[in-house]
Each structure stands twice: as structure tokens, then as C-alpha cells.
């Protein structure tokens, strides 16, 4: 559905507001060693609030154990969000080697799976449930469907609530632009991004202490 000129302008204005608000937060927390990550919980909280305030008819069809989108799409994250996910995983004292193995297996199988048209499950999907649901990526929080059958059939168009999509995208884009002002963000598929963070942490741990 195409946006009117007024709707487009409102969308762009929303992006700019989010960017400015988060630039201020980043500037104020710049002395903290992991300061870029401060905006990620804020982004996730905003997306969850948008989702909870969205009322649709028909209702959102997504439910626990429904994992069609976890097989159907390649999730992309930026550098800050990938780091946040890894740090949360570590904070929960989960097996870091298990995370590396899952992500590497996904990357190793990626080319063959896509060449054959096979649906590849997210490396963090376990028993049809998201294993990092509390700190899942922003694009996963934005994703929703009003028609389960459309998801099951891998339809090209998944009906969604437009207002929720626009508000969510404004937050995601605004935060991304704010982060880019301080530290250019790489955008990569989730598995590759997490492996990159894990490699960086491994290098840091192997460096001799000053």
C-alpha cells in the first residue's frame, strides 16, 4: 500500500525524532565502555510497546511455537545489536561454544540450502521456539502476520498492520542513523554477525594484558 505524501512526511519526521533522541543518549553515555549498546534495549522496548498498543481486526495470528518466519527469512542485524545479543547470552551464563557451533553450522549450510530452495531455520530456533526471545532482534519484533495461512504457504505478501510496521520501521531506522553518527554499523545476516562478535571477543581474550 502506497503512502500519501502526508504519511511519507510523517514517517520521515518520526525517523528524525528517534534519531535525535538516541543521539542524545549516545552522547551522554559515551564514556561507558559499551556505550553503543545502550540504545538497543531502548529500541527493543519501543518496538514491544508499539506491538502491545496495536489493535487489529483480524487479530495478529502469531503465537508461541509458530515459527514460519524463523524459516522463511534471513534476519539481518547491525553491529551493535549483534554485540548486545552475544553479551546477553554471556550474561545468562549460556554455553558460548554452543552459540558458535549453531551459527557456524548455519553459515556452512547456507549456500546449499538456498541453491536448492530449502527453507533454513534460524540458528537460534530450538524446538520451534526462539532461544533468545527476550533479546531477539528488532526486525523479529517488528515482524507479524494477520494470516497464518499466508505464512504457512510462504506467500509473497504477508498481511500486516500498516501503522505498526511504519512506527516500528521509524524506530529501527532512527536508531540505526543515530548509531551511524558515532560508529558506522555493519549490517549482516544474524549468524555471520554473531560469529564476528565472538571472533572479536576471542581475540580480545587472547591479547596479553597490559
Coordinates of C-alpha atoms in Angstrom, one line a residue:
X1 CA 0.0 0.0 0.0
X2 CA 1.5 3.3 -1.1
X3 CA 1.7 6.1 1.4
X4 CA 0.3 9.5 0.8
X5 CA 2.7 12.5 0.7
X6 CA 1.5 13.5 4.2
X7 CA 2.1 9.9 5.5
X8 CA 5.5 9.9 4.0
X9 CA 6.4 13.2 5.6
X10 CA 5.1 12.0 9.0
X11 CA 7.2 8.8 8.6
X12 CA 10.4 10.7 7.8
X13 CA 9.7 13.1 10.7
X14 CA 9.3 10.2 13.1
X15 CA 12.7 8.8 11.9
X16 CA 14.4 12.1 12.6
X17 CA 12.8 12.4 16.1
X18 CA 14.0 8.9 17.0
X19 CA 17.5 9.7 15.6
X20 CA 17.8 12.9 17.6
X21 CA 16.6 11.3 20.9
X22 CA 19.0 8.4 20.6
X23 CA 21.9 10.6 19.6
X24 CA 21.5 12.4 22.9
X25 CA 21.5 9.2 24.8
X26 CA 24.6 8.0 23.0
X27 CA 26.4 11.3 23.6
X28 CA 25.6 11.2 27.3
X29 CA 26.8 7.6 27.7
X30 CA 30.0 7.9 25.6
X31 CA 32.4 7.3 28.5
X32 CA 30.9 3.8 29.1
X33 CA 33.0 1.0 27.5
X34 CA 30.0 -0.4 25.7
X35 CA 28.1 2.8 25.1
X36 CA 26.6 1.9 21.6
X37 CA 24.7 -0.9 23.2
X38 CA 22.7 1.4 25.5
X39 CA 20.2 2.2 22.7
X40 CA 19.4 -1.5 21.9
X41 CA 17.2 -2.2 25.0
X42 CA 15.5 1.1 24.4
X43 CA 14.8 0.1 20.7
X44 CA 13.5 -3.3 21.8
X45 CA 11.3 -1.7 24.5
X46 CA 9.8 0.8 22.0
X47 CA 9.0 -2.0 19.5
X48 CA 7.4 -4.1 22.1
X49 CA 5.3 -1.1 23.2
X50 CA 4.2 -0.5 19.6
X51 CA 3.2 -4.1 19.3
X52 CA 1.2 -4.1 22.5
X53 CA -0.7 -1.0 21.5
X54 CA -1.6 -2.2 18.0
X55 CA -5.1 -3.4 17.8
X56 CA -6.1 -5.1 14.6
X57 CA -9.1 -6.9 13.0
X58 CA -8.3 -9.7 12.3
X59 CA -6.0 -10.2 15.2
X60 CA -2.3 -10.9 14.9
X61 CA -2.0 -14.6 14.1
X62 CA 1.5 -15.1 15.6
X63 CA 1.7 -17.4 18.7
X64 CA 4.4 -19.3 20.6
X65 CA 5.6 -22.2 18.6
X66 CA 4.6 -20.6 15.3
X67 CA 8.0 -20.3 13.6
X68 CA 7.2 -19.8 9.9
X69 CA 9.1 -16.6 9.7
X70 CA 12.0 -18.2 11.5
X71 CA 12.5 -20.4 8.5
X72 CA 11.3 -18.1 5.7
X73 CA 13.6 -15.1 6.1
X74 CA 17.2 -14.3 6.7
X75 CA 17.4 -11.9 9.7
X76 CA 19.8 -9.1 9.5
X77 CA 21.3 -7.1 12.4
X78 CA 23.7 -4.3 12.8
X79 CA 27.0 -4.4 14.8
X80 CA 25.5 -3.0 18.0
X81 CA 22.6 -5.4 18.1
X82 CA 24.8 -8.4 17.4
X83 CA 27.1 -7.4 20.2
X84 CA 24.1 -6.9 22.5
X85 CA 22.8 -10.4 21.8
X86 CA 26.2 -12.0 22.5
X87 CA 26.6 -10.0 25.7
X88 CA 23.1 -11.1 26.9
X89 CA 23.9 -14.7 26.1
X90 CA 27.1 -14.4 28.2
X91 CA 25.2 -12.6 31.0
X92 CA 22.8 -15.6 31.2
X93 CA 25.9 -17.9 31.6
X94 CA 24.9 -19.9 28.5
X95 CA 27.4 -22.0 26.6
X96 CA 29.3 -19.7 24.3
X97 CA 30.6 -22.6 22.3
X98 CA 27.1 -23.8 21.6
X99 CA 26.3 -20.4 20.1
X100 CA 29.3 -20.5 17.9
X101 CA 28.5 -24.1 16.7
X102 CA 24.9 -23.2 15.9
X103 CA 25.9 -20.1 13.9
X104 CA 28.8 -21.8 12.1
X105 CA 26.5 -24.7 11.1
X106 CA 24.0 -22.2 9.7
X107 CA 26.7 -20.4 7.7
X108 CA 28.2 -23.7 6.4
X109 CA 24.8 -24.9 5.1
X110 CA 23.6 -21.5 3.8
X111 CA 24.8 -21.8 0.1
X112 CA 23.5 -25.3 -0.5
X113 CA 20.2 -24.6 1.3
X114 CA 19.4 -21.5 -0.8
X115 CA 20.6 -23.1 -4.0
X116 CA 18.2 -25.9 -3.5
X117 CA 15.3 -23.6 -2.3
X118 CA 15.3 -25.3 1.0
X119 CA 14.0 -23.3 4.0
X120 CA 16.7 -22.9 6.5
X121 CA 15.8 -22.4 10.2
X122 CA 17.3 -19.6 12.2
X123 CA 20.3 -20.9 14.1
X124 CA 18.8 -19.8 17.3
X125 CA 15.5 -21.6 16.8
X126 CA 15.2 -24.5 19.3
X127 CA 12.1 -26.8 19.3
X128 CA 10.2 -24.3 17.2
X129 CA 10.8 -21.6 19.8
X130 CA 13.2 -18.6 19.8
X131 CA 16.0 -19.4 22.2
X132 CA 16.8 -15.6 22.6
X133 CA 13.2 -14.4 22.7
X134 CA 13.8 -11.8 25.4
X135 CA 16.6 -10.2 23.4
X136 CA 15.6 -11.2 19.9
X137 CA 16.5 -8.7 17.1
X138 CA 14.5 -5.6 16.2
X139 CA 13.3 -7.0 12.9
X140 CA 11.9 -10.0 14.6
X141 CA 10.0 -7.8 17.0
X142 CA 8.6 -5.8 14.1
X143 CA 7.5 -9.0 12.1
X144 CA 3.9 -10.1 12.5
X145 CA 1.2 -11.6 10.4
X146 CA -2.6 -11.3 10.2
X147 CA -2.9 -14.5 8.3
X148 CA -1.3 -17.7 9.4
X149 CA -2.2 -19.5 6.2
X150 CA -0.2 -16.9 4.2
X151 CA 2.9 -17.6 6.3
X152 CA 2.5 -21.4 6.0
X153 CA 2.3 -21.2 2.2
X154 CA 5.3 -18.8 2.0
X155 CA 3.1 -16.2 0.3
X156 CA 4.9 -13.3 -1.3
X157 CA 2.7 -10.9 0.6
X158 CA 2.1 -11.3 4.3
X159 CA -0.7 -9.1 5.6
X160 CA 0.4 -6.8 8.4
X161 CA -0.8 -3.8 10.3
X162 CA 0.5 -0.8 8.4
X163 CA 0.6 1.6 11.4
X164 CA 2.6 -0.9 13.4
X165 CA 5.0 -1.5 10.6
X166 CA 5.6 2.2 10.0
X167 CA 6.1 3.0 13.7
X168 CA 8.5 0.1 14.1
X169 CA 10.5 0.9 10.9
X170 CA 10.8 4.6 12.1
X171 CA 12.3 3.4 15.3
X172 CA 14.7 0.9 13.7
X173 CA 15.9 3.4 11.0
X174 CA 16.2 6.2 13.5
X175 CA 18.3 4.2 15.9
X176 CA 20.4 2.9 13.0
X177 CA 21.1 6.5 11.9
X178 CA 21.9 7.6 15.4
X179 CA 24.4 4.7 15.8
X180 CA 26.0 5.5 12.4
X181 CA 26.7 9.1 13.5
X182 CA 29.0 7.6 16.2
X183 CA 30.2 4.3 14.8
X184 CA 29.4 3.1 11.3
X185 CA 27.3 -0.1 11.6
X186 CA 27.8 -3.2 9.6
X187 CA 24.6 -4.9 8.6
X188 CA 24.9 -8.7 8.2
X189 CA 22.8 -11.8 8.5
X190 CA 22.4 -12.8 12.1
X191 CA 24.7 -15.9 12.1
X192 CA 27.6 -14.1 10.4
X193 CA 27.2 -11.0 12.7
X194 CA 27.2 -13.1 15.8
X195 CA 30.3 -15.1 14.7
X196 CA 32.1 -11.8 14.0
X197 CA 31.4 -10.6 17.6
X198 CA 32.5 -14.0 19.0
X199 CA 35.7 -13.8 17.0
X200 CA 36.4 -10.3 18.3
X201 CA 35.9 -11.4 21.9
X202 CA 38.2 -14.3 21.4
X203 CA 40.9 -12.1 20.0
X204 CA 40.5 -9.7 23.0
X205 CA 40.8 -12.5 25.4
X206 CA 43.9 -13.9 23.8
X207 CA 45.7 -10.5 23.8
X208 CA 48.3 -10.1 26.6
X209 CA 47.1 -7.9 29.4
X210 CA 48.9 -4.5 29.7

